[in-house]
Amino acid sequence: MNMEVRTAVSPRDLISYDTARLRQEFLLDNLFCSEIHMVYSQIDRIIVGGVSPVHETVLEAGKELGAEYFCQRREIGILNLGQSGIVEADGQKYVLKARECLYVGMGTRQIIFNSENPEEPAIFYFLSAPAHKSYPTMLIKAEGDPDDRTVIVKPENKITLGEEESSNRRTICKYIIPGQIESCQLCMGITSLMPGSVWNSMPCHTHDRRMEVYLYTDVPKGDIVLHLMGEEKQTRHLIMQNNQAVISPSWSIHAGCGTHAYSFVWGMCGENQDFDDMDRIETKNLQ
């Protein structure tokens, strides 16, 4: 297991960054190895991590947290992007199939990742934010039957938006969101573009109340996503490939256009959890 630390960045400094520096500060790569890889961003203290386990792999705190165990003062959302896998939280095992999500509450002492079949491993992507209260650990599915450990995404949290004419027809599936899964500050979900659509989050926005992380996935080999970031009058771009993530500070736009339809996992933490709390920017004002 390894933890990389990224410091906060001022928008005034961003103006002088070349491509290499921009990628060094904001792009997250090689998240899905057989051992846990994490990036600790000092922007709202979010931790972005991933693992594609071939054996039982324990999530540990590391010196960066100054904690006895990882979730001593944290909550975590885990989304499986691969084959069926198992997450064990304090002895309770949860089977996560593809596109199923697990919320793990503060106070959970031990988290173990594993794959049901090591030859076809799970791909666990996770986001963790500081927490001040313990909420129940729950499995979240897009469909199926609920029980005392499982929540099914509500119809109002699985919606289709956009138009074919503007190439942004997409389905948004909200997993960790108030009214469905209670958390301290973490929100998490996935947006999938329909065939022929390539734009996401356009017209774009910022939200000074929270930061966000995008993980681009379902990007075919040989295709890319052009991720837009920066301030309204000082935009920059990053070339993103499959299963790469990008940190978006609260002052930055976060939008993209691909050479093919794709999906992206979004996660937010910060001052509030209001999904629609956005400072919208007219496209004509971008520079």
mmCIF file of C-alpha atoms in Angstrom:
data_model
loop_
_atom_site.group_PDB
_atom_site.id
_atom_site.type_symbol
_atom_site.label_atom_id
_atom_site.label_comp_id
_atom_site.label_asym_id
_atom_site.label_seq_id
_atom_site.Cartn_x
_atom_site.Cartn_y
_atom_site.Cartn_z
ATOM 1 C CA MET A 1 0.000 0.000 0.000
ATOM 2 C CA ASN A 2 1.243 3.480 -0.785
ATOM 3 C CA MET A 3 -0.095 6.984 -0.201
ATOM 4 C CA GLU A 4 0.886 9.974 -2.310
ATOM 5 C CA VAL A 5 0.224 13.462 -0.932
ATOM 6 C CA ARG A 6 -0.899 16.369 -3.124
ATOM 7 C CA THR A 7 -0.985 19.917 -1.772
ATOM 8 C CA ALA A 8 -3.612 22.545 -2.535
ATOM 9 C CA VAL A 9 -3.110 24.756 -5.605
ATOM 10 C CA SER A 10 -3.912 28.439 -6.090
ATOM 11 C CA PRO A 11 -5.694 29.495 -9.304
ATOM 12 C CA ARG A 12 -3.099 32.273 -9.615
ATOM 13 C CA ASP A 13 -0.346 29.667 -9.838
ATOM 14 C CA LEU A 14 -2.221 27.539 -12.364
ATOM 15 C CA ILE A 15 -1.765 30.193 -15.033
ATOM 16 C CA SER A 16 1.961 29.440 -15.264
ATOM 17 C CA TYR A 17 1.701 25.618 -15.388
ATOM 18 C CA ASP A 18 2.842 23.737 -18.464
ATOM 19 C CA THR A 19 1.305 20.375 -19.423
ATOM 20 C CA ALA A 20 3.679 18.302 -17.303
ATOM 21 C CA ARG A 21 3.058 20.388 -14.156
ATOM 22 C CA LEU A 22 -0.703 20.365 -14.731
ATOM 23 C CA ARG A 23 -0.716 16.568 -14.916
ATOM 24 C CA GLN A 24 1.589 16.299 -11.912
ATOM 25 C CA GLU A 25 -0.765 18.334 -9.724
ATOM 26 C CA PHE A 26 -4.198 17.145 -10.839
ATOM 27 C CA LEU A 27 -4.106 13.867 -12.783
ATOM 28 C CA LEU A 28 -4.213 10.535 -10.918
ATOM 29 C CA ASP A 29 -2.947 7.445 -12.728
ATOM 30 C CA ASN A 30 -2.135 3.802 -11.992
ATOM 31 C CA LEU A 31 -4.806 3.522 -9.315
ATOM 32 C CA PHE A 32 -5.775 -0.086 -9.999
ATOM 33 C CA CYS A 33 -2.899 -2.390 -9.106
ATOM 34 C CA SER A 34 -2.993 -5.553 -7.004
ATOM 35 C CA GLU A 35 -1.960 -3.448 -3.995
ATOM 36 C CA ILE A 36 -3.806 -0.384 -2.722
ATOM 37 C CA HIS A 37 -2.708 2.935 -4.196
ATOM 38 C CA MET A 38 -4.010 6.192 -2.703
ATOM 39 C CA VAL A 39 -3.649 9.911 -3.281
ATOM 40 C CA TYR A 40 -4.246 12.203 -0.306
ATOM 41 C CA SER A 41 -5.276 15.646 -1.528
ATOM 42 C CA GLN A 42 -5.106 18.476 0.968
ATOM 43 C CA ILE A 43 -8.035 20.025 -0.929
ATOM 44 C CA ASP A 44 -10.834 19.245 1.553
ATOM 45 C CA ARG A 45 -8.670 16.313 2.755
ATOM 46 C CA ILE A 46 -10.162 13.859 0.268
ATOM 47 C CA ILE A 47 -8.429 10.532 -0.350
ATOM 48 C CA VAL A 48 -8.732 8.907 -3.779
ATOM 49 C CA GLY A 49 -7.774 5.252 -4.016
ATOM 50 C CA GLY A 50 -8.014 2.044 -5.934
ATOM 51 C CA VAL A 51 -7.117 -1.627 -5.894
ATOM 52 C CA SER A 52 -7.661 -4.666 -8.115
ATOM 53 C CA PRO A 53 -6.960 -7.386 -5.552
ATOM 54 C CA VAL A 54 -5.786 -10.917 -6.291
ATOM 55 C CA HIS A 55 -5.774 -11.798 -2.580
ATOM 56 C CA GLU A 56 -7.112 -10.308 0.656
ATOM 57 C CA THR A 57 -5.837 -6.734 0.863
ATOM 58 C CA VAL A 58 -6.249 -4.697 4.049
ATOM 59 C CA LEU A 59 -6.825 -0.936 3.989
ATOM 60 C CA GLU A 60 -4.454 0.692 6.467
ATOM 61 C CA ALA A 61 -4.303 4.240 7.804
ATOM 62 C CA GLY A 62 -0.693 5.181 7.181
ATOM 63 C CA LYS A 63 1.162 7.979 8.937
ATOM 64 C CA GLU A 64 -0.543 10.636 6.764
ATOM 65 C CA LEU A 65 -3.801 10.171 8.701
ATOM 66 C CA GLY A 66 -2.343 10.155 12.196
ATOM 67 C CA ALA A 67 -5.040 7.631 13.106
ATOM 68 C CA GLU A 68 -5.144 4.164 14.628
ATOM 69 C CA TYR A 69 -7.159 2.829 11.675
ATOM 70 C CA PHE A 70 -8.355 4.260 8.344
ATOM 71 C CA CYS A 71 -11.966 5.059 9.255
ATOM 72 C CA GLN A 72 -11.271 6.272 12.787
ATOM 73 C CA ARG A 73 -12.244 9.788 11.671
ATOM 74 C CA ARG A 74 -13.261 9.086 8.073
ATOM 75 C CA GLU A 75 -16.037 7.702 5.890
ATOM 76 C CA ILE A 76 -15.518 5.953 2.580
ATOM 77 C CA GLY A 77 -17.442 5.188 -0.614
ATOM 78 C CA ILE A 78 -16.340 2.167 -2.680
ATOM 79 C CA LEU A 79 -17.484 1.469 -6.249
ATOM 80 C CA ASN A 80 -16.664 -1.732 -8.126
ATOM 81 C CA LEU A 81 -15.774 -1.190 -11.785
ATOM 82 C CA GLY A 82 -14.658 -4.769 -12.490
ATOM 83 C CA GLN A 83 -15.784 -8.323 -11.883
ATOM 84 C CA SER A 84 -17.494 -9.453 -8.687
ATOM 85 C CA GLY A 85 -15.579 -8.640 -5.520
ATOM 86 C CA ILE A 86 -15.886 -8.742 -1.751
ATOM 87 C CA VAL A 87 -15.423 -5.948 0.757
ATOM 88 C CA GLU A 88 -15.259 -7.032 4.385
ATOM 89 C CA ALA A 89 -16.061 -4.328 6.959
ATOM 90 C CA ASP A 90 -15.453 -5.369 10.567
ATOM 91 C CA GLY A 91 -16.127 -9.007 9.730
ATOM 92 C CA GLN A 92 -19.273 -8.365 7.674
ATOM 93 C CA LYS A 93 -18.822 -9.382 4.040
ATOM 94 C CA TYR A 94 -20.463 -7.470 1.194
ATOM 95 C CA VAL A 95 -20.433 -8.820 -2.359
ATOM 96 C CA LEU A 96 -20.124 -5.995 -4.897
ATOM 97 C CA LYS A 97 -20.914 -6.771 -8.500
ATOM 98 C CA ALA A 98 -20.030 -4.343 -11.296
ATOM 99 C CA ARG A 99 -21.400 -0.827 -10.727
ATOM 100 C CA GLU A 100 -22.412 -1.562 -7.125
ATOM 101 C CA CYS A 101 -21.331 0.785 -4.346
ATOM 102 C CA LEU A 102 -20.617 0.395 -0.638
ATOM 103 C CA TYR A 103 -20.744 3.195 1.911
ATOM 104 C CA VAL A 104 -18.600 2.511 4.993
ATOM 105 C CA GLY A 105 -19.205 4.693 8.026
ATOM 106 C CA MET A 106 -16.794 6.274 10.467
ATOM 107 C CA GLY A 107 -15.606 3.941 13.216
ATOM 108 C CA THR A 108 -15.232 0.840 11.042
ATOM 109 C CA ARG A 109 -11.950 -0.595 12.242
ATOM 110 C CA GLN A 110 -11.033 -3.032 9.474
ATOM 111 C CA ILE A 111 -11.718 -2.987 5.732
ATOM 112 C CA ILE A 112 -10.517 -5.850 3.511
ATOM 113 C CA PHE A 113 -10.737 -6.003 -0.285
ATOM 114 C CA ASN A 114 -10.812 -9.247 -2.261
ATOM 115 C CA SER A 115 -11.963 -10.653 -5.614
ATOM 116 C CA GLU A 116 -14.311 -13.606 -5.972
ATOM 117 C CA ASN A 117 -12.110 -14.857 -8.818
ATOM 118 C CA PRO A 118 -8.480 -13.640 -8.763
ATOM 119 C CA GLU A 119 -8.164 -14.401 -12.481
ATOM 120 C CA GLU A 120 -11.023 -11.947 -13.161
ATOM 121 C CA PRO A 121 -10.486 -9.452 -10.351
ATOM 122 C CA ALA A 122 -12.690 -6.721 -9.040
ATOM 123 C CA ILE A 123 -11.644 -3.112 -9.661
ATOM 124 C CA PHE A 124 -12.412 -1.146 -6.509
ATOM 125 C CA TYR A 125 -12.375 2.642 -6.734
ATOM 126 C CA PHE A 126 -12.864 4.553 -3.503
ATOM 127 C CA LEU A 127 -13.189 8.062 -2.139
ATOM 128 C CA SER A 128 -12.811 8.980 1.512
ATOM 129 C CA ALA A 129 -13.620 12.203 3.357
ATOM 130 C CA PRO A 130 -13.209 13.308 6.979
ATOM 131 C CA ALA A 131 -16.268 12.504 9.111
ATOM 132 C CA HIS A 132 -17.654 13.668 12.451
ATOM 133 C CA LYS A 133 -20.470 11.140 12.934
ATOM 134 C CA SER A 134 -20.934 7.437 12.320
ATOM 135 C CA TYR A 135 -23.578 6.345 9.809
ATOM 136 C CA PRO A 136 -24.455 2.703 8.980
ATOM 137 C CA THR A 137 -22.444 0.797 6.404
ATOM 138 C CA MET A 138 -24.747 0.075 3.454
ATOM 139 C CA LEU A 139 -24.549 -1.593 0.042
ATOM 140 C CA ILE A 140 -26.114 0.470 -2.754
ATOM 141 C CA LYS A 141 -27.414 -1.153 -5.956
ATOM 142 C CA ALA A 142 -28.937 0.392 -9.058
ATOM 143 C CA GLU A 143 -31.659 -2.273 -9.028
ATOM 144 C CA GLY A 144 -32.785 -5.298 -7.031
ATOM 145 C CA ASP A 145 -34.408 -5.886 -3.647
ATOM 146 C CA PRO A 146 -33.576 -3.896 -0.502
ATOM 147 C CA ASP A 147 -32.854 -5.423 2.889
ATOM 148 C CA ASP A 148 -31.365 -4.264 6.188
ATOM 149 C CA ARG A 149 -27.897 -3.939 4.595
ATOM 150 C CA THR A 150 -28.859 -2.948 1.043
ATOM 151 C CA VAL A 151 -30.347 0.203 -0.466
ATOM 152 C CA ILE A 152 -31.714 0.416 -4.023
ATOM 153 C CA VAL A 153 -31.169 3.660 -5.921
ATOM 154 C CA LYS A 154 -34.404 5.643 -5.902
ATOM 155 C CA PRO A 155 -36.024 6.492 -9.256
ATOM 156 C CA GLU A 156 -35.386 10.211 -8.689
ATOM 157 C CA ASN A 157 -31.669 9.437 -8.265
ATOM 158 C CA LYS A 158 -31.360 7.617 -11.599
ATOM 159 C CA ILE A 159 -32.218 10.121 -14.288
ATOM 160 C CA THR A 160 -31.549 10.761 -17.974
ATOM 161 C CA LEU A 161 -30.671 14.274 -19.090
ATOM 162 C CA GLY A 162 -29.313 16.118 -22.126
ATOM 163 C CA GLU A 163 -30.083 16.084 -25.826
ATOM 164 C CA GLU A 164 -28.735 14.219 -28.835
ATOM 165 C CA GLU A 165 -28.451 17.539 -30.663
ATOM 166 C CA SER A 166 -25.961 18.816 -28.089
ATOM 167 C CA SER A 167 -24.158 15.454 -27.820
ATOM 168 C CA ASN A 168 -24.693 15.191 -24.053
ATOM 169 C CA ARG A 169 -27.457 12.599 -23.616
ATOM 170 C CA ARG A 170 -26.521 10.832 -20.386
ATOM 171 C CA THR A 171 -27.780 8.825 -17.420
ATOM 172 C CA ILE A 172 -26.847 9.940 -13.910
ATOM 173 C CA CYS A 173 -26.933 7.352 -11.129
ATOM 174 C CA LYS A 174 -26.543 8.854 -7.648
ATOM 175 C CA TYR A 175 -25.353 6.342 -5.053
ATOM 176 C CA ILE A 176 -24.318 8.272 -1.950
ATOM 177 C CA ILE A 177 -26.675 11.231 -1.726
ATOM 178 C CA PRO A 178 -28.833 12.748 1.072
ATOM 179 C CA GLY A 179 -32.231 11.095 1.386
ATOM 180 C CA GLN A 180 -30.871 7.779 0.148
ATOM 181 C CA ILE A 181 -27.604 7.165 2.005
ATOM 182 C CA GLU A 182 -26.745 9.349 4.961
ATOM 183 C CA SER A 183 -23.122 10.483 5.172
ATOM 184 C CA CYS A 184 -21.242 13.321 6.806
ATOM 185 C CA GLN A 185 -20.102 15.046 3.620
ATOM 186 C CA LEU A 186 -19.324 12.481 0.919
ATOM 187 C CA CYS A 187 -21.472 12.309 -2.228
ATOM 188 C CA MET A 188 -20.778 9.823 -5.016
ATOM 189 C CA GLY A 189 -22.268 8.482 -8.241
ATOM 190 C CA ILE A 190 -21.632 7.641 -11.879
ATOM 191 C CA THR A 191 -22.689 9.292 -15.131
ATOM 192 C CA SER A 192 -22.773 7.308 -18.384
ATOM 193 C CA LEU A 193 -23.001 8.942 -21.798
ATOM 194 C CA MET A 194 -25.176 7.346 -24.444
ATOM 195 C CA PRO A 195 -23.758 6.313 -27.845
ATOM 196 C CA GLY A 196 -23.098 9.381 -29.951
ATOM 197 C CA SER A 197 -22.819 11.693 -26.936
ATOM 198 C CA VAL A 198 -19.392 12.965 -25.869
ATOM 199 C CA TRP A 199 -19.866 16.089 -23.702
ATOM 200 C CA ASN A 200 -20.151 16.065 -19.918
ATOM 201 C CA SER A 201 -20.995 18.870 -17.477
ATOM 202 C CA MET A 202 -21.486 21.429 -20.232
ATOM 203 C CA PRO A 203 -22.620 24.169 -19.787
ATOM 204 C CA CYS A 204 -20.083 23.983 -17.011
ATOM 205 C CA HIS A 205 -20.123 25.196 -13.428
ATOM 206 C CA THR A 206 -18.111 25.588 -10.255
ATOM 207 C CA HIS A 207 -19.184 25.125 -6.643
ATOM 208 C CA ASP A 208 -17.140 26.998 -4.080
ATOM 209 C CA ARG A 209 -18.758 24.982 -1.303
ATOM 210 C CA ARG A 210 -17.062 21.697 -2.241
ATOM 211 C CA MET A 211 -14.380 20.083 -4.375
ATOM 212 C CA GLU A 212 -14.881 17.191 -6.800
ATOM 213 C CA VAL A 213 -13.005 14.277 -8.308
ATOM 214 C CA TYR A 214 -13.793 12.672 -11.678
ATOM 215 C CA LEU A 215 -12.661 9.177 -12.655
ATOM 216 C CA TYR A 216 -13.080 8.579 -16.376
ATOM 217 C CA THR A 217 -13.965 4.971 -17.210
ATOM 218 C CA ASP A 218 -15.451 2.981 -20.118
ATOM 219 C CA VAL A 219 -13.096 4.934 -22.401
ATOM 220 C CA PRO A 220 -12.257 2.546 -25.284
ATOM 221 C CA LYS A 221 -8.616 1.775 -25.983
ATOM 222 C CA GLY A 222 -7.217 4.402 -28.331
ATOM 223 C CA ASP A 223 -9.819 7.004 -27.360
ATOM 224 C CA ILE A 224 -9.412 9.948 -24.989
ATOM 225 C CA VAL A 225 -11.395 12.499 -23.010
ATOM 226 C CA LEU A 226 -10.368 16.153 -23.147
ATOM 227 C CA HIS A 227 -10.983 17.342 -19.565
ATOM 228 C CA LEU A 228 -11.476 21.092 -19.121
ATOM 229 C CA MET A 229 -10.473 22.789 -15.881
ATOM 230 C CA GLY A 230 -9.380 26.146 -14.489
ATOM 231 C CA GLU A 231 -11.178 29.430 -13.961
ATOM 232 C CA GLU A 232 -13.802 30.796 -16.338
ATOM 233 C CA LYS A 233 -11.368 33.182 -18.061
ATOM 234 C CA GLN A 234 -8.277 30.964 -17.680
ATOM 235 C CA THR A 235 -9.259 27.470 -18.821
ATOM 236 C CA ARG A 236 -6.775 24.624 -19.227
ATOM 237 C CA HIS A 237 -7.137 21.045 -20.425
ATOM 238 C CA LEU A 238 -5.891 17.564 -19.587
ATOM 239 C CA ILE A 239 -5.872 14.573 -21.931
ATOM 240 C CA MET A 240 -7.471 11.691 -19.994
ATOM 241 C CA GLN A 241 -7.442 7.976 -20.764
ATOM 242 C CA ASN A 242 -9.395 5.079 -19.319
ATOM 243 C CA ASN A 243 -9.438 4.763 -15.515
ATOM 244 C CA GLN A 244 -7.572 7.986 -14.910
ATOM 245 C CA ALA A 245 -8.897 10.447 -12.335
ATOM 246 C CA VAL A 246 -8.614 14.205 -11.999
ATOM 247 C CA ILE A 247 -8.830 16.476 -8.940
ATOM 248 C CA SER A 248 -11.078 19.508 -9.336
ATOM 249 C CA PRO A 249 -10.641 22.322 -6.765
ATOM 250 C CA SER A 250 -13.763 24.230 -5.794
ATOM 251 C CA TRP A 251 -12.739 27.224 -7.929
ATOM 252 C CA SER A 252 -12.291 25.164 -11.092
ATOM 253 C CA ILE A 253 -14.704 24.187 -13.818
ATOM 254 C CA HIS A 254 -14.847 20.452 -14.547
ATOM 255 C CA ALA A 255 -16.163 19.353 -17.922
ATOM 256 C CA GLY A 256 -15.027 17.199 -20.778
ATOM 257 C CA CYS A 257 -15.412 16.022 -24.337
ATOM 258 C CA GLY A 258 -14.418 12.579 -25.589
ATOM 259 C CA THR A 259 -13.608 10.973 -28.895
ATOM 260 C CA HIS A 260 -16.147 8.287 -27.929
ATOM 261 C CA ALA A 261 -18.937 7.867 -25.382
ATOM 262 C CA TYR A 262 -17.675 7.050 -21.877
ATOM 263 C CA SER A 263 -18.641 7.125 -18.191
ATOM 264 C CA PHE A 264 -17.251 9.029 -15.243
ATOM 265 C CA VAL A 265 -17.458 8.436 -11.518
ATOM 266 C CA TRP A 266 -17.947 11.665 -9.609
ATOM 267 C CA GLY A 267 -17.411 12.296 -5.942
ATOM 268 C CA MET A 268 -17.655 15.441 -3.840
ATOM 269 C CA CYS A 269 -16.887 16.596 -0.329
ATOM 270 C CA GLY A 270 -16.842 19.957 1.384
ATOM 271 C CA GLU A 271 -19.246 22.445 2.895
ATOM 272 C CA ASN A 272 -22.584 20.948 1.782
ATOM 273 C CA GLN A 273 -24.177 17.973 0.027
ATOM 274 C CA ASP A 274 -26.687 19.797 -2.187
ATOM 275 C CA PHE A 275 -26.144 18.204 -5.617
ATOM 276 C CA ASP A 276 -27.740 21.161 -7.420
ATOM 277 C CA ASP A 277 -25.730 23.831 -5.571
ATOM 278 C CA MET A 278 -23.769 25.055 -8.599
ATOM 279 C CA ASP A 279 -22.474 28.378 -9.868
ATOM 280 C CA ARG A 280 -23.333 28.000 -13.533
ATOM 281 C CA ILE A 281 -21.165 29.544 -16.232
ATOM 282 C CA GLU A 282 -22.463 30.511 -19.645
ATOM 283 C CA THR A 283 -20.535 28.775 -22.375
ATOM 284 C CA LYS A 284 -20.074 32.025 -24.278
ATOM 285 C CA ASN A 285 -18.103 33.432 -21.320
ATOM 286 C CA LEU A 286 -15.420 30.724 -21.335
ATOM 287 C CA GLN A 287 -11.940 31.657 -22.461
#
